[in-house]
Every structure is written in C-alpha cells, then in structure tokens.
PDB file of C-alpha atoms in Angstrom:
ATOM      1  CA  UNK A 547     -73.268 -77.171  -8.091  1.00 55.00           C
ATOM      2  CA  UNK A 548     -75.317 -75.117 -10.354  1.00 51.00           C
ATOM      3  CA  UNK A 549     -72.365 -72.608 -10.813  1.00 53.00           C
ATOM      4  CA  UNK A 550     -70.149 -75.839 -11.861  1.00 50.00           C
ATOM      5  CA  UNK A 551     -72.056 -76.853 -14.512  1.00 46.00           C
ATOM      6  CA  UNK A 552     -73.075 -73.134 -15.789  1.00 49.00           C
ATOM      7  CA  UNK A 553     -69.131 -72.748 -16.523  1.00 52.00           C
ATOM      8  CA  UNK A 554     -68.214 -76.289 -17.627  1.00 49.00           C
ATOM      9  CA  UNK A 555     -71.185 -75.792 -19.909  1.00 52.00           C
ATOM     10  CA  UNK A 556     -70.044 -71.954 -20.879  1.00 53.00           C
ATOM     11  CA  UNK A 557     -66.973 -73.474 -21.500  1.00 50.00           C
ATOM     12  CA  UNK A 558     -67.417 -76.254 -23.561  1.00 47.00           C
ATOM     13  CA  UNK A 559     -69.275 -73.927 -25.970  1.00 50.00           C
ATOM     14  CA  UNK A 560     -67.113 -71.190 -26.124  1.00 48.00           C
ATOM     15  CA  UNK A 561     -63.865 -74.124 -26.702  1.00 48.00           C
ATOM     16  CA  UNK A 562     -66.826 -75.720 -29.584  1.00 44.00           C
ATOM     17  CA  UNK A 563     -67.242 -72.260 -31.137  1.00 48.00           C
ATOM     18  CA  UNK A 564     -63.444 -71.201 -31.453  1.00 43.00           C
ATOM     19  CA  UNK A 565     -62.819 -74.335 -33.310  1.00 39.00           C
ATOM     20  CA  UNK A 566     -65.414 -73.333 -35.369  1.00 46.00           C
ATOM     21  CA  UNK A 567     -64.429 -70.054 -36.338  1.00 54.00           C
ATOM     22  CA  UNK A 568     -61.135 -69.379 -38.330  1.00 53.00           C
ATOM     23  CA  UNK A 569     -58.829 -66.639 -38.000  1.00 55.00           C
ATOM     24  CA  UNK A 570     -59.846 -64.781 -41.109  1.00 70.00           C
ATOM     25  CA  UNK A 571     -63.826 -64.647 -40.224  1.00 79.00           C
ATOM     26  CA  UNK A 572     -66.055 -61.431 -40.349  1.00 92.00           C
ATOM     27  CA  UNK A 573     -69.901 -60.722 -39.284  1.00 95.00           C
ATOM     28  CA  UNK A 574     -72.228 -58.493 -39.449  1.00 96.00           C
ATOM     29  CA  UNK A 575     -74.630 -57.567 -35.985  1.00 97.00           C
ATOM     30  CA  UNK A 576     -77.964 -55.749 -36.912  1.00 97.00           C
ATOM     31  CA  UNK A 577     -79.185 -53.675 -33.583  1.00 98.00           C
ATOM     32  CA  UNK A 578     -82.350 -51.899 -32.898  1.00 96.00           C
ATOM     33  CA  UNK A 579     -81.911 -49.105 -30.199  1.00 94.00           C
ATOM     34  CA  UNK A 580     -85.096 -47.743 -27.806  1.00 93.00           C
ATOM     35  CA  UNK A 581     -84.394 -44.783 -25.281  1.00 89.00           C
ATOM     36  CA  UNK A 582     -87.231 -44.052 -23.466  1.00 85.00           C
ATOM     37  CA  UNK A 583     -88.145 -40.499 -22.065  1.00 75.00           C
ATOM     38  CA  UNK A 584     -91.457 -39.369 -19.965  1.00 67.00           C
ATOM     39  CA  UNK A 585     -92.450 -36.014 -21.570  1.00 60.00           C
ATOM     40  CA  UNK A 586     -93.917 -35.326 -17.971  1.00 59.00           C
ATOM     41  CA  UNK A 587     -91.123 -34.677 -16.329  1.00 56.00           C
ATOM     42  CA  UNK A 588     -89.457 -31.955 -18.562  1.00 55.00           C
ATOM     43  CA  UNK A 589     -93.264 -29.767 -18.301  1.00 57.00           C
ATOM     44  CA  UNK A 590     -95.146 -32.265 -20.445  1.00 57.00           C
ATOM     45  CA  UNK A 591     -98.037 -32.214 -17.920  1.00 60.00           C
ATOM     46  CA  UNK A 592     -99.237 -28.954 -19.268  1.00 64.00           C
ATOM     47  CA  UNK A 593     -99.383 -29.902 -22.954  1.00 67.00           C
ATOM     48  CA  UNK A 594    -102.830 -31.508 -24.329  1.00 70.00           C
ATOM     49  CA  UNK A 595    -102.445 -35.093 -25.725  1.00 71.00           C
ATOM     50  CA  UNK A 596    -102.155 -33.723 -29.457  1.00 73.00           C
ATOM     51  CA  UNK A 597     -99.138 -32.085 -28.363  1.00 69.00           C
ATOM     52  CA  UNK A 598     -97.755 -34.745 -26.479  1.00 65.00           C
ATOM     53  CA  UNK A 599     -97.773 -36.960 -29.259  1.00 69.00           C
ATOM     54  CA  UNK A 600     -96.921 -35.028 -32.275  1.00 73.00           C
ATOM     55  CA  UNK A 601     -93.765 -34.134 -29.938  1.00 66.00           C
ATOM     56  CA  UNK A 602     -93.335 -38.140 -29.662  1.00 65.00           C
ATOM     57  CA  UNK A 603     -93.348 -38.719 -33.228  1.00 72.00           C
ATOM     58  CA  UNK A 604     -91.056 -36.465 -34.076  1.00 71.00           C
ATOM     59  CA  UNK A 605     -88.526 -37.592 -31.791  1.00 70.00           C
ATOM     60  CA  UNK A 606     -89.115 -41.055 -32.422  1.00 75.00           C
ATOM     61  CA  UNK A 607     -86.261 -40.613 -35.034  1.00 72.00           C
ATOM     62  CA  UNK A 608     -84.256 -39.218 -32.307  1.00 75.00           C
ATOM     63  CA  UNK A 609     -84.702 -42.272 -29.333  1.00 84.00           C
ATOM     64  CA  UNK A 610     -85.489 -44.979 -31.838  1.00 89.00           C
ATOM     65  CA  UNK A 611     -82.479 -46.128 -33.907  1.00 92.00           C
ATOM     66  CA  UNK A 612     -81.135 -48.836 -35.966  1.00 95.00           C
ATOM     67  CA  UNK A 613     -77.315 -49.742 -35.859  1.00 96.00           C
ATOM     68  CA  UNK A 614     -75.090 -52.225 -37.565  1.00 96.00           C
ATOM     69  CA  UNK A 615     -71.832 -53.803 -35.878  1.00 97.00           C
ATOM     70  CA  UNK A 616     -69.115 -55.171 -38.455  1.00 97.00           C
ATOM     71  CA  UNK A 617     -66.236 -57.170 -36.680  1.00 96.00           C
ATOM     72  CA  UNK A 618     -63.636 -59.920 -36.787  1.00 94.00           C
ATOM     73  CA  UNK A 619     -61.625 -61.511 -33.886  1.00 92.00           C
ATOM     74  CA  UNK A 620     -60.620 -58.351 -32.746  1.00 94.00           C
ATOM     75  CA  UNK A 621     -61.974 -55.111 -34.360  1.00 96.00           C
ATOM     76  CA  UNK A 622     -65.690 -53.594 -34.772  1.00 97.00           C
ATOM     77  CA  UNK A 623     -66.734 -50.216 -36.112  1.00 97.00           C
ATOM     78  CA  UNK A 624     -70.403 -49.678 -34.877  1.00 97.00           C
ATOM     79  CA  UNK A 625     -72.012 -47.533 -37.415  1.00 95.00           C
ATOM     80  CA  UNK A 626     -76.119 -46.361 -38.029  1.00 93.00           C
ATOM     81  CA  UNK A 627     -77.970 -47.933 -40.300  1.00 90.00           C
ATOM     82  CA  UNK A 628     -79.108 -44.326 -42.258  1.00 75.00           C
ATOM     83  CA  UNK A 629     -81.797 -44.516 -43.846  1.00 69.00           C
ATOM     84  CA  UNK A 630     -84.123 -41.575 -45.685  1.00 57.00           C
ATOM     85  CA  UNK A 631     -86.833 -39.857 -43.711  1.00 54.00           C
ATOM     86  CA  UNK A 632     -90.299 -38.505 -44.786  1.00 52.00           C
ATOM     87  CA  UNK A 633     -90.211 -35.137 -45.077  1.00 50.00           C
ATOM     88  CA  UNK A 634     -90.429 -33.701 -41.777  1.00 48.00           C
ATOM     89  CA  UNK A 635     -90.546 -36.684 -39.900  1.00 47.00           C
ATOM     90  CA  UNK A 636     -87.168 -35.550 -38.327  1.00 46.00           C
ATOM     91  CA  UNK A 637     -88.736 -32.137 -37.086  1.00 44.00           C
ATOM     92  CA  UNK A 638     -85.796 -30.042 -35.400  1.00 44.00           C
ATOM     93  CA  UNK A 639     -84.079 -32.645 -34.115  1.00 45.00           C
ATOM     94  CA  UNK A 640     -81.887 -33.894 -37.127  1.00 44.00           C
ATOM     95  CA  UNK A 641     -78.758 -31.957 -36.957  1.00 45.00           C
ATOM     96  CA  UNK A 642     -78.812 -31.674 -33.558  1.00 47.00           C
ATOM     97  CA  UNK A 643     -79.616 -35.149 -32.686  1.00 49.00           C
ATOM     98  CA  UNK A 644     -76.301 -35.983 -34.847  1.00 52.00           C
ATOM     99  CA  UNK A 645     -74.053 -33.829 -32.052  1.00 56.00           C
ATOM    100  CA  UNK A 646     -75.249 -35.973 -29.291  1.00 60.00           C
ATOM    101  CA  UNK A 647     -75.567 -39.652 -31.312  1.00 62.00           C
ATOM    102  CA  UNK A 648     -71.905 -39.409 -32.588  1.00 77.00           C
ATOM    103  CA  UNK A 649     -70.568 -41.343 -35.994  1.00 88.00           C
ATOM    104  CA  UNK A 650     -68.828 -44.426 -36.561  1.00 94.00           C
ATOM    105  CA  UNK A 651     -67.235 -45.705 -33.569  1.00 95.00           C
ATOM    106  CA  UNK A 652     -64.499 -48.073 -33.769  1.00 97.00           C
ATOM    107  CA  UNK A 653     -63.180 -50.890 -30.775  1.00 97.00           C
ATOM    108  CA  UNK A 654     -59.963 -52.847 -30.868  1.00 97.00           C
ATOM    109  CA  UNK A 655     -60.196 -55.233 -28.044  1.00 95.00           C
ATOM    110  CA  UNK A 656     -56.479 -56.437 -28.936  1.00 94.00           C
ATOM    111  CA  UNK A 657     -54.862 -53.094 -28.602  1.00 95.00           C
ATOM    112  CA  UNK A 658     -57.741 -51.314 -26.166  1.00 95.00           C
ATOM    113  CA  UNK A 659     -58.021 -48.939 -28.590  1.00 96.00           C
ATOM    114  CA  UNK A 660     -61.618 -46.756 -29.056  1.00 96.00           C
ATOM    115  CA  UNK A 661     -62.383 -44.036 -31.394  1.00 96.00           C
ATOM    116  CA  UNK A 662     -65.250 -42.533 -32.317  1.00 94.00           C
ATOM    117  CA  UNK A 663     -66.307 -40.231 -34.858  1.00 92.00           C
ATOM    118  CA  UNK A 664     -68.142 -36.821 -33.759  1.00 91.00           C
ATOM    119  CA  UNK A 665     -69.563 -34.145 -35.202  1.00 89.00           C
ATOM    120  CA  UNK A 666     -70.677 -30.802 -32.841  1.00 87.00           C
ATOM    121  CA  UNK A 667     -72.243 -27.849 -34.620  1.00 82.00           C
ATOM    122  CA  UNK A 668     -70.726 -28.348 -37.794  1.00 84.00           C
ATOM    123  CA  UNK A 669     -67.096 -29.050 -36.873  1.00 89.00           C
ATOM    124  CA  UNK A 670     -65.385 -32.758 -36.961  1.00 92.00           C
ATOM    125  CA  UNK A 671     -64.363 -34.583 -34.213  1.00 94.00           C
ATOM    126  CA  UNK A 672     -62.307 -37.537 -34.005  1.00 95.00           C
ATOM    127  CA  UNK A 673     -62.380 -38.936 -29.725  1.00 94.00           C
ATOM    128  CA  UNK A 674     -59.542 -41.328 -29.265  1.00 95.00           C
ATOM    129  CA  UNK A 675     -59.253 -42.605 -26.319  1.00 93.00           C
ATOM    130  CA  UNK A 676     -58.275 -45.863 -24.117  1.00 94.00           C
ATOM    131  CA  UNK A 677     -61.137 -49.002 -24.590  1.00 94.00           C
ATOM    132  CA  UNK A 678     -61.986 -49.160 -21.056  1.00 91.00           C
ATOM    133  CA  UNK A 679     -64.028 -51.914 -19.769  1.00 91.00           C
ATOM    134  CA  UNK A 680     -66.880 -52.653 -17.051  1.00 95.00           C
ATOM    135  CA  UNK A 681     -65.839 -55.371 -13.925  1.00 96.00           C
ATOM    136  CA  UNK A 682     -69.036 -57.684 -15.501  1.00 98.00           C
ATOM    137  CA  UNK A 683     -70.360 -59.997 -12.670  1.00 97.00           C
ATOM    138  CA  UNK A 684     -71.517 -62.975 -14.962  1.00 96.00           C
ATOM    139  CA  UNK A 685     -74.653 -64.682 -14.115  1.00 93.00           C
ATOM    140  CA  UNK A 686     -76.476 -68.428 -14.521  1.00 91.00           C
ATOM    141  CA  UNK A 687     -79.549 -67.196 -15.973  1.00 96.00           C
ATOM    142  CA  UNK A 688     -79.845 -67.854 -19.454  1.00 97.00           C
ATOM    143  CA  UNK A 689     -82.385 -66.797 -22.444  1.00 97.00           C
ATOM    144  CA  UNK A 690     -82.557 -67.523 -26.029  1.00 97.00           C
ATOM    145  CA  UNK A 691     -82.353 -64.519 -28.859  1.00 97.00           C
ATOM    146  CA  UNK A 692     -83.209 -65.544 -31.991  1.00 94.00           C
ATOM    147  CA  UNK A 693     -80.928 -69.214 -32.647  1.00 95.00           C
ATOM    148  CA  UNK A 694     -78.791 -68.318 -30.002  1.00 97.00           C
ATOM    149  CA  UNK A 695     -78.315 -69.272 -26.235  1.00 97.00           C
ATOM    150  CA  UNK A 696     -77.760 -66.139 -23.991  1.00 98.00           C
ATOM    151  CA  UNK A 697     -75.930 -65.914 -20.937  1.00 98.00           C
ATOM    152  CA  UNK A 698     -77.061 -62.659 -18.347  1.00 98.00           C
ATOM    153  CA  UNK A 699     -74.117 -60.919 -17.146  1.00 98.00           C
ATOM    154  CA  UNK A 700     -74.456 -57.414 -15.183  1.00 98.00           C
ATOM    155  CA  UNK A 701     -72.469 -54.522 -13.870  1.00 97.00           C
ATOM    156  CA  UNK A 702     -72.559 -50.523 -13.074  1.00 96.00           C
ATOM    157  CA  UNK A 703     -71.049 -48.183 -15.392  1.00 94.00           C
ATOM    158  CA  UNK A 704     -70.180 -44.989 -15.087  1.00 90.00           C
ATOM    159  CA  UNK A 705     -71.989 -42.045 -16.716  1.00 85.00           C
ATOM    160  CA  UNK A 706     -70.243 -39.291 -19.245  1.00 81.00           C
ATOM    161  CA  UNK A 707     -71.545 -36.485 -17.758  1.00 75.00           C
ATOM    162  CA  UNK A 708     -73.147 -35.308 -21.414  1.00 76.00           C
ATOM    163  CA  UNK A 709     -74.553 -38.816 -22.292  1.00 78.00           C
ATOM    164  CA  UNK A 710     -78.329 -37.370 -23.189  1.00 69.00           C
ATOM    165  CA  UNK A 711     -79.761 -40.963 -22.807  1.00 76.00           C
ATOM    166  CA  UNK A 712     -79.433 -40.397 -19.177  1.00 71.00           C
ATOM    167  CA  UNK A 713     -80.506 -37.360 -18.552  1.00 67.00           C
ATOM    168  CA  UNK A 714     -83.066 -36.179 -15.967  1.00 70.00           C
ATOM    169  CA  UNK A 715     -84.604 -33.048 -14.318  1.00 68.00           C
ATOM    170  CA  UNK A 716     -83.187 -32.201 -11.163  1.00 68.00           C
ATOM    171  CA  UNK A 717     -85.125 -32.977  -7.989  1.00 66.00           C
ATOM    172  CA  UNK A 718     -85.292 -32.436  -4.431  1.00 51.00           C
ATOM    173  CA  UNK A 719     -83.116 -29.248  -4.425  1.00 45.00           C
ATOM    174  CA  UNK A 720     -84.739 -27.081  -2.167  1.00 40.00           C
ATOM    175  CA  UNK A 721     -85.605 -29.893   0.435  1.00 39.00           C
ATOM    176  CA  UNK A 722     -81.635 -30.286  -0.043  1.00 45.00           C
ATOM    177  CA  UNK A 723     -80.763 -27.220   0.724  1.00 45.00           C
ATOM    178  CA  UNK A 724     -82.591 -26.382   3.360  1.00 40.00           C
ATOM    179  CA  UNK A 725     -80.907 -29.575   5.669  1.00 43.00           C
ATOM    180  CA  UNK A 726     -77.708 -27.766   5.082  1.00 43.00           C
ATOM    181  CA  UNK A 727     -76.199 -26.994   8.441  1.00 42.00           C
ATOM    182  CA  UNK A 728     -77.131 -23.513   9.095  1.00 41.00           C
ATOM    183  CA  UNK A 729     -74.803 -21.114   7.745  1.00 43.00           C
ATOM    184  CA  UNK A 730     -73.145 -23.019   4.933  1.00 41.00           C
ATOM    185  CA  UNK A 731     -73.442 -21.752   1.646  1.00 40.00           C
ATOM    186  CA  UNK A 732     -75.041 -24.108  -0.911  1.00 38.00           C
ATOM    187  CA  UNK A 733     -72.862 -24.557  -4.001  1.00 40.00           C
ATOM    188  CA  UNK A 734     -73.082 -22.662  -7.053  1.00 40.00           C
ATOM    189  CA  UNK A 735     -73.223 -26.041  -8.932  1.00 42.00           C
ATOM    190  CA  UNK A 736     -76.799 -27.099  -7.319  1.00 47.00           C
ATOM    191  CA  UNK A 737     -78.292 -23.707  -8.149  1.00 52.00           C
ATOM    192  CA  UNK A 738     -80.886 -23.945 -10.858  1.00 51.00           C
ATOM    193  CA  UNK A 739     -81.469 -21.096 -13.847  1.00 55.00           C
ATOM    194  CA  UNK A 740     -84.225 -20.766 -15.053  1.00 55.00           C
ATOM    195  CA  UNK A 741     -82.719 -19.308 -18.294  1.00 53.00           C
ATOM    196  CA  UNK A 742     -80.281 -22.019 -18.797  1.00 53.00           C
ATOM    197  CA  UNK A 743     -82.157 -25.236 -19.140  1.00 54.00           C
ATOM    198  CA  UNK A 744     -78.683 -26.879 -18.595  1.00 55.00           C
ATOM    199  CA  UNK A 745     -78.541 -25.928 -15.367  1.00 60.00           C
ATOM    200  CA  UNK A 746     -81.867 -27.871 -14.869  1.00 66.00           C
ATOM    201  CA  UNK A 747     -80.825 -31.306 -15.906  1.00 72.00           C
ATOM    202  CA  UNK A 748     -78.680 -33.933 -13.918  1.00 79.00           C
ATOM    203  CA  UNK A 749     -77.083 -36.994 -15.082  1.00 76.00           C
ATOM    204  CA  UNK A 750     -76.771 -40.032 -12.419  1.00 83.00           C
ATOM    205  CA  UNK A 751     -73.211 -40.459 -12.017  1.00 89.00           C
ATOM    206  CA  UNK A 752     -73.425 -44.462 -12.431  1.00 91.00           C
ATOM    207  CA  UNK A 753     -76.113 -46.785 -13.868  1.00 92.00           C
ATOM    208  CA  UNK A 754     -76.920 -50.375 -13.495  1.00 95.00           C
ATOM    209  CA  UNK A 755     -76.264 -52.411 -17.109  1.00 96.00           C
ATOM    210  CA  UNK A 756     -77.538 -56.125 -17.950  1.00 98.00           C
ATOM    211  CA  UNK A 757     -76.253 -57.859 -20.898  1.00 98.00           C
ATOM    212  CA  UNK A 758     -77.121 -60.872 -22.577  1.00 98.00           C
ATOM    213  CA  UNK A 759     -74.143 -62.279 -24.234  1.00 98.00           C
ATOM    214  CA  UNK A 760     -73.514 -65.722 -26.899  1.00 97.00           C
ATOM    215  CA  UNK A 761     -70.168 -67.774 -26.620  1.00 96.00           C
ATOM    216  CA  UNK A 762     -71.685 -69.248 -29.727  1.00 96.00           C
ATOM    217  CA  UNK A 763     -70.405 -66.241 -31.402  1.00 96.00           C
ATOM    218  CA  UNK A 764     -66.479 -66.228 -28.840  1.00 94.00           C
ATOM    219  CA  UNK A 765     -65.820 -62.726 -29.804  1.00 94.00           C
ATOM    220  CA  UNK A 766     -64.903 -59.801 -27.398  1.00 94.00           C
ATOM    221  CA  UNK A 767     -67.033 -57.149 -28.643  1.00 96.00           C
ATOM    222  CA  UNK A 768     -70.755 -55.797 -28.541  1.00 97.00           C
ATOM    223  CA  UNK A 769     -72.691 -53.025 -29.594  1.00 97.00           C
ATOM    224  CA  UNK A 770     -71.970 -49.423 -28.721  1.00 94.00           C
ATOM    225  CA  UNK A 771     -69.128 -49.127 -25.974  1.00 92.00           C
ATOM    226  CA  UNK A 772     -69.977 -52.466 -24.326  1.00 96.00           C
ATOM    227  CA  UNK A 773     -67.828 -55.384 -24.770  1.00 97.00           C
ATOM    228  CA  UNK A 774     -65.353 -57.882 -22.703  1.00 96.00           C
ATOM    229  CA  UNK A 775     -67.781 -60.978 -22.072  1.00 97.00           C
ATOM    230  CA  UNK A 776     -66.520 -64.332 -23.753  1.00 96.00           C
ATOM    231  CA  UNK A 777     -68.972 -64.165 -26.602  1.00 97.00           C
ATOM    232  CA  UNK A 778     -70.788 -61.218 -28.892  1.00 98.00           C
ATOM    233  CA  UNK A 779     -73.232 -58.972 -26.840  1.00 98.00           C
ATOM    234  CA  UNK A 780     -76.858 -59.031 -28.230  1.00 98.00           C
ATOM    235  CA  UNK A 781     -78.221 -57.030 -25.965  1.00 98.00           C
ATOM    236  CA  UNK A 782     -78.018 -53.977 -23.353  1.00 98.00           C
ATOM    237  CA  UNK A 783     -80.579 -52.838 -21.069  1.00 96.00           C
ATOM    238  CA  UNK A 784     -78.727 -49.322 -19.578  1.00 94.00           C
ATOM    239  CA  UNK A 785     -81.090 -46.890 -17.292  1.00 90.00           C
ATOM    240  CA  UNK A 786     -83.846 -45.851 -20.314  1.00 88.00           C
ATOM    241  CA  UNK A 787     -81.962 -47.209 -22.955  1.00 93.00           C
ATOM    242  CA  UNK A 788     -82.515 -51.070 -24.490  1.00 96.00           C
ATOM    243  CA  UNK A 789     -80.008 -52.285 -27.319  1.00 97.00           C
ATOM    244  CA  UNK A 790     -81.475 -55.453 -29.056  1.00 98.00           C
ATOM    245  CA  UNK A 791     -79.737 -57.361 -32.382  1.00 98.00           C
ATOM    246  CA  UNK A 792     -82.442 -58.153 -34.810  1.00 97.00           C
ATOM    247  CA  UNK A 793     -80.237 -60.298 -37.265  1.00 96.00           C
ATOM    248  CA  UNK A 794     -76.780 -61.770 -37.042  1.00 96.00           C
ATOM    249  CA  UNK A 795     -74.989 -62.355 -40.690  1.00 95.00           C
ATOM    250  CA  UNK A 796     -71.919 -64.041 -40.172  1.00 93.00           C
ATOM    251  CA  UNK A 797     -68.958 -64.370 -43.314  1.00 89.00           C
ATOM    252  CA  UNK A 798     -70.879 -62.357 -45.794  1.00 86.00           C
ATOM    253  CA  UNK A 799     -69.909 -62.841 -49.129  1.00 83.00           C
ATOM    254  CA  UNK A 800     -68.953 -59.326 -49.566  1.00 82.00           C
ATOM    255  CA  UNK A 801     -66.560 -58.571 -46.473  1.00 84.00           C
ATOM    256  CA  UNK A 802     -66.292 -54.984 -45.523  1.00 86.00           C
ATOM    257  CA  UNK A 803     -63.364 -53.482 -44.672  1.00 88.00           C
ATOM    258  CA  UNK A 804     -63.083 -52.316 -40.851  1.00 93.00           C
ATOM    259  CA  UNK A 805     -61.024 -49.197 -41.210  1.00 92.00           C
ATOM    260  CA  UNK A 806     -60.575 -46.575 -38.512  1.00 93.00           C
ATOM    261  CA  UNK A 807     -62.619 -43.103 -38.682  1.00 92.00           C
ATOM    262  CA  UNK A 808     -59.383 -40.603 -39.684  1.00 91.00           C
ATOM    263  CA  UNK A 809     -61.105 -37.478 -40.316  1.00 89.00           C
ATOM    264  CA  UNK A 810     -61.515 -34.717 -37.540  1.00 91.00           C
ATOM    265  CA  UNK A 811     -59.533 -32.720 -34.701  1.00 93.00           C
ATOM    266  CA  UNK A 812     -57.704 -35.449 -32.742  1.00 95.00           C
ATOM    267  CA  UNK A 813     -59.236 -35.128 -29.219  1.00 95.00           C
ATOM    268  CA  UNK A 814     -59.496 -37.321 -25.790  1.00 93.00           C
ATOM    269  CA  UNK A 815     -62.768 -37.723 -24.148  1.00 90.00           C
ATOM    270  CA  UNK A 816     -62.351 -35.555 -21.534  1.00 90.00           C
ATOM    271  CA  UNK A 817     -60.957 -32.648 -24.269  1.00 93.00           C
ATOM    272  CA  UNK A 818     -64.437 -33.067 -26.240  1.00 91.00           C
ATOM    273  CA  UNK A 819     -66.743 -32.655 -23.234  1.00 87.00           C
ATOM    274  CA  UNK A 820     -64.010 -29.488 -22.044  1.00 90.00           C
ATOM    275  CA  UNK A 821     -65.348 -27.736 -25.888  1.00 90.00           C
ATOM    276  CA  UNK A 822     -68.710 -28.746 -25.083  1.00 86.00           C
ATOM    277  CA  UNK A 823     -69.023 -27.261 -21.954  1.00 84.00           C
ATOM    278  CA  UNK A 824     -67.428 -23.820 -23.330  1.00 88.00           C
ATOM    279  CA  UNK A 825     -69.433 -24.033 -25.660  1.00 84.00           C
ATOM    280  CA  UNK A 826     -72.447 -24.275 -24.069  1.00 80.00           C
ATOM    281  CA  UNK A 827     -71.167 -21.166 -22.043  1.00 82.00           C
ATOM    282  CA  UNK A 828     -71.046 -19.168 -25.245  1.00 82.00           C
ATOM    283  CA  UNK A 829     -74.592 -20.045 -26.232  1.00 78.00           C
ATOM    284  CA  UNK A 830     -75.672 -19.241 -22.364  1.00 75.00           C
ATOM    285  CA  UNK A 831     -73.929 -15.226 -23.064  1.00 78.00           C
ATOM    286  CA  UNK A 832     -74.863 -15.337 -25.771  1.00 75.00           C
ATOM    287  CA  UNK A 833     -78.862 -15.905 -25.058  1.00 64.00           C
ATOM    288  CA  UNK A 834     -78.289 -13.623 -21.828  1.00 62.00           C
ATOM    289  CA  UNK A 835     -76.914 -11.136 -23.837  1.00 55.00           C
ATOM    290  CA  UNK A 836     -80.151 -11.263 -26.249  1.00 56.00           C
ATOM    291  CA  UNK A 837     -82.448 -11.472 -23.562  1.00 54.00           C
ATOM    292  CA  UNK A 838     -80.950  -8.294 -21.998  1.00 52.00           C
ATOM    293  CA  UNK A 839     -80.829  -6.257 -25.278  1.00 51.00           C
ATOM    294  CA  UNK A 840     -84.435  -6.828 -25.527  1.00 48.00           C
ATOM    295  CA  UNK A 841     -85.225  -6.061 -21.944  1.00 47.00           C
ATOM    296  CA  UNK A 842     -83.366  -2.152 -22.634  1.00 46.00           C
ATOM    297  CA  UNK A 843     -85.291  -1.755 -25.563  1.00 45.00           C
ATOM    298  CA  UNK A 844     -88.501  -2.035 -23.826  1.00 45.00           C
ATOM    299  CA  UNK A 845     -87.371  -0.064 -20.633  1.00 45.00           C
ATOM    300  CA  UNK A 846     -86.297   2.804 -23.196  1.00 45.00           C
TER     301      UNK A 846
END
C-alpha cells in the first residue's frame, strides 16, 4: 500500500511539474562537493598534528569544491565554480589536481551523449563517449532540501579504475598470498613497489551510490555523471565523496548558452586511461632511471 501511494504521489508531481515547465526553460544547480580522505592510512600516523593539518588545509582546495550545473529539458554542462585562491592556499596540488578533476563536462540525455573536457600534464583532452546510466532502485523514503521534496533512490556503480576519489591503500596482500594453493605463482598485478606508489593504491571495482532526487524539477539530469531519475538530482553520497546543491536558480534572466567543450584530442574513455597508464610508465623509468644514476654515482 505504501508503495501505491509513493508512485501515485511521485506521479502526480512529476505530471504537476511538466505542465509547469515549458519547452524553452533553463536553470541553474549550485553544488558543493566534500571527498573525504584519512591521512592515516597513506603513513599519516607518523606525522605530528602540525603536519597533519597544514597537509589538510592545503588540500582542502583539492577535496572541497564548488560546481555549477546549467541545463534545459535535455542538455547540462557541469562546470566549477573557479574562484581565486590566497596565495598558497593551493600548495602543490593546483595543476595537478586539474589532471584528475577534469573540465566542463557536458550530458545529453536525448541523444546519450557525454563529453568531458580534460586536461593531463599540459595537453587537451576532449573524452567522448556513450552517457551510460546506473539500474537506480528507487526508494519511499523521502527528505526535504532546501524548498524541495526529495525522493531516495540507490544503486552500485562501477569504478574508473583512475577515479582518485576512490582510491585506497592496498590491504591484506601478504595474508592473500600466502592462502594461495602451494605452488601457484601470485600475479605480477598484486605485487607492491615500494618505488612506485601506484602500485600501492587500489580502487574498489564498484561502489554503493544514494541519491536524493526532485520531480518538482522533471528533468533527467544531475550533477557530475549521475542522472536518469524522473526529476533533477540534488544530491550524491558515492564511497568518500558527498555532492550537495546549495541553491537552485531556475529561468535566469540571462540564459547561458549550453554549448559542447570542442577543444582537445578526440578520445574515448577507455583511450584516455590507455595514455594515462603509459604515461605513468614513463614517469615510473623515468624515476627508476634517476634513482639508479644516483645509486652508480655513489658506488663509484
């Protein structure tokens, strides 16, 4: 019975809302993004507390972002909200944070269409790829953000294997190995290296995702790569990562236009992480190769 009345009411207001809206509407989505990470686990435990947290504040820049989502009925370029740091506030992390973060990234839920806009060490990207979405399992639960009713919805989504808001040390390796049957080999790929910190990380191949969706606002889109619930996404709680909209402008005066990133090499998904992981191969030599030219130095 409950389930009855959580559609017929779901219903009714996405029907009430899609009268409301005409064809030729825009808005404007204002996100906060939060990505935790425990210092602890990647050696924090032997830094004092004045290093732990002058490390924190300088990647708060990094984990702690603000995002804007323009759309219409059935496009939405997800952009950061830049704005201008203190001097040094950034620390190290600026231009590299931007290889990882990616640009614009545009969704056309008509056509399935997803590009995104990527810069790695100094060279443009441009990712297209199919808009693929999640199998959501839509809930009863409801919440209110801000003016607007929520409805939960969940699902698991699969992890790009270089998403950095996912990744972890590795764990248990040894006590894995050693239940191997006796003879077998373990894999080069669970080895760890203690010169390539790479080697050291994992990412979980799937994550759990909860969203919190409005059919007061009966668009298919959301913030970052999540969309396909029956009204605007407003926000995403994904493994350490929480996506929350702050402020909702809808028909602004001044209507942006949503125009698709052009500039870059034309690459899919799976191209882009096939140059990252060369690259990342190069560096590796590359350090090796350092490390070793020292070493000779000091034997001579």
């Amino acid at each position: 019975m409950k389930k009855l009345v959580f559609k017929l009411t779901s219903l009714l207001l996405f029907c009430f809302c899609t009268v409301s809206y005409g064809q030729d509407f825009q808005g404007k989505a204002y996100y906060q993004t939060k990505t935790t990470m425990d210092l602890d686990q990647f050696g924090g435990r032997e830094m004092s507390p004045e290093q732990k947290k002058r490390i924190e504040e300088r990647m708060k820049s990094f984990l702690e972002k603000e995002y804007i989502l323009t759309f219409n009925k059935t496009e939405s370029i997800y952009k950061e909200d830049e704005k201008l740091e203190a001097p040094g506030s950034g620390g190290g992390f600026g231009g590299f944070s931007s290889s990882l973060t990616g640009g614009p990234k545009y969704k056309n839920v008509k056509d399935k269409e997803l590009i995104q806009d990527q810069e790695f060490f100094g060279k443009q990207f441009l990712i297209k790829d199919e808009l693929k979405g999640l199998e959501w399992k839509m809930g009863t639960e409801t919440k209110q953000i801000g003016q607007y009713t929520c409805f939960k919805a969940t699902a698991t989504k699969t992890v790009d294997e270089f998403d950095w808001r996912s990744m972890r040390p590795r764990r248990g390796r040894d006590r894995d190995n050693d239940e191997k049957k006796e003879g077998e080999e373990a894999k080069d790929s669970t080895k760890v290296d203690k010169d390539d910190p790479m080697s050291q990380i994992e990412v979980p191949k799937t994550i759990e995702v909860t969203a919190w969706y409005t059919p007061q606002i009966p668009i298919n889109q959301g913030p970052d790569d999540y969309w396909g619930l029956p009204g605007l996404i407003l926000e995403v709680s994904a493994d350490r990562t929480t996506i929350l909209c702050t402020k909702i402008v809808m028909n602004p005066e001044e209507k942006e236009e949503i125009e698709k990133p052009e500039k870059g090499e034309e690459v899919t998904q799976a191209e882009y992480n096939e140059i990252i992981t060369k690259k990342m191969e190069e560096m590796r030599e590359m350090y090796g190769g350092r490390r070793g030219g020292r070493g000779g130095g000091r034997r001579n």
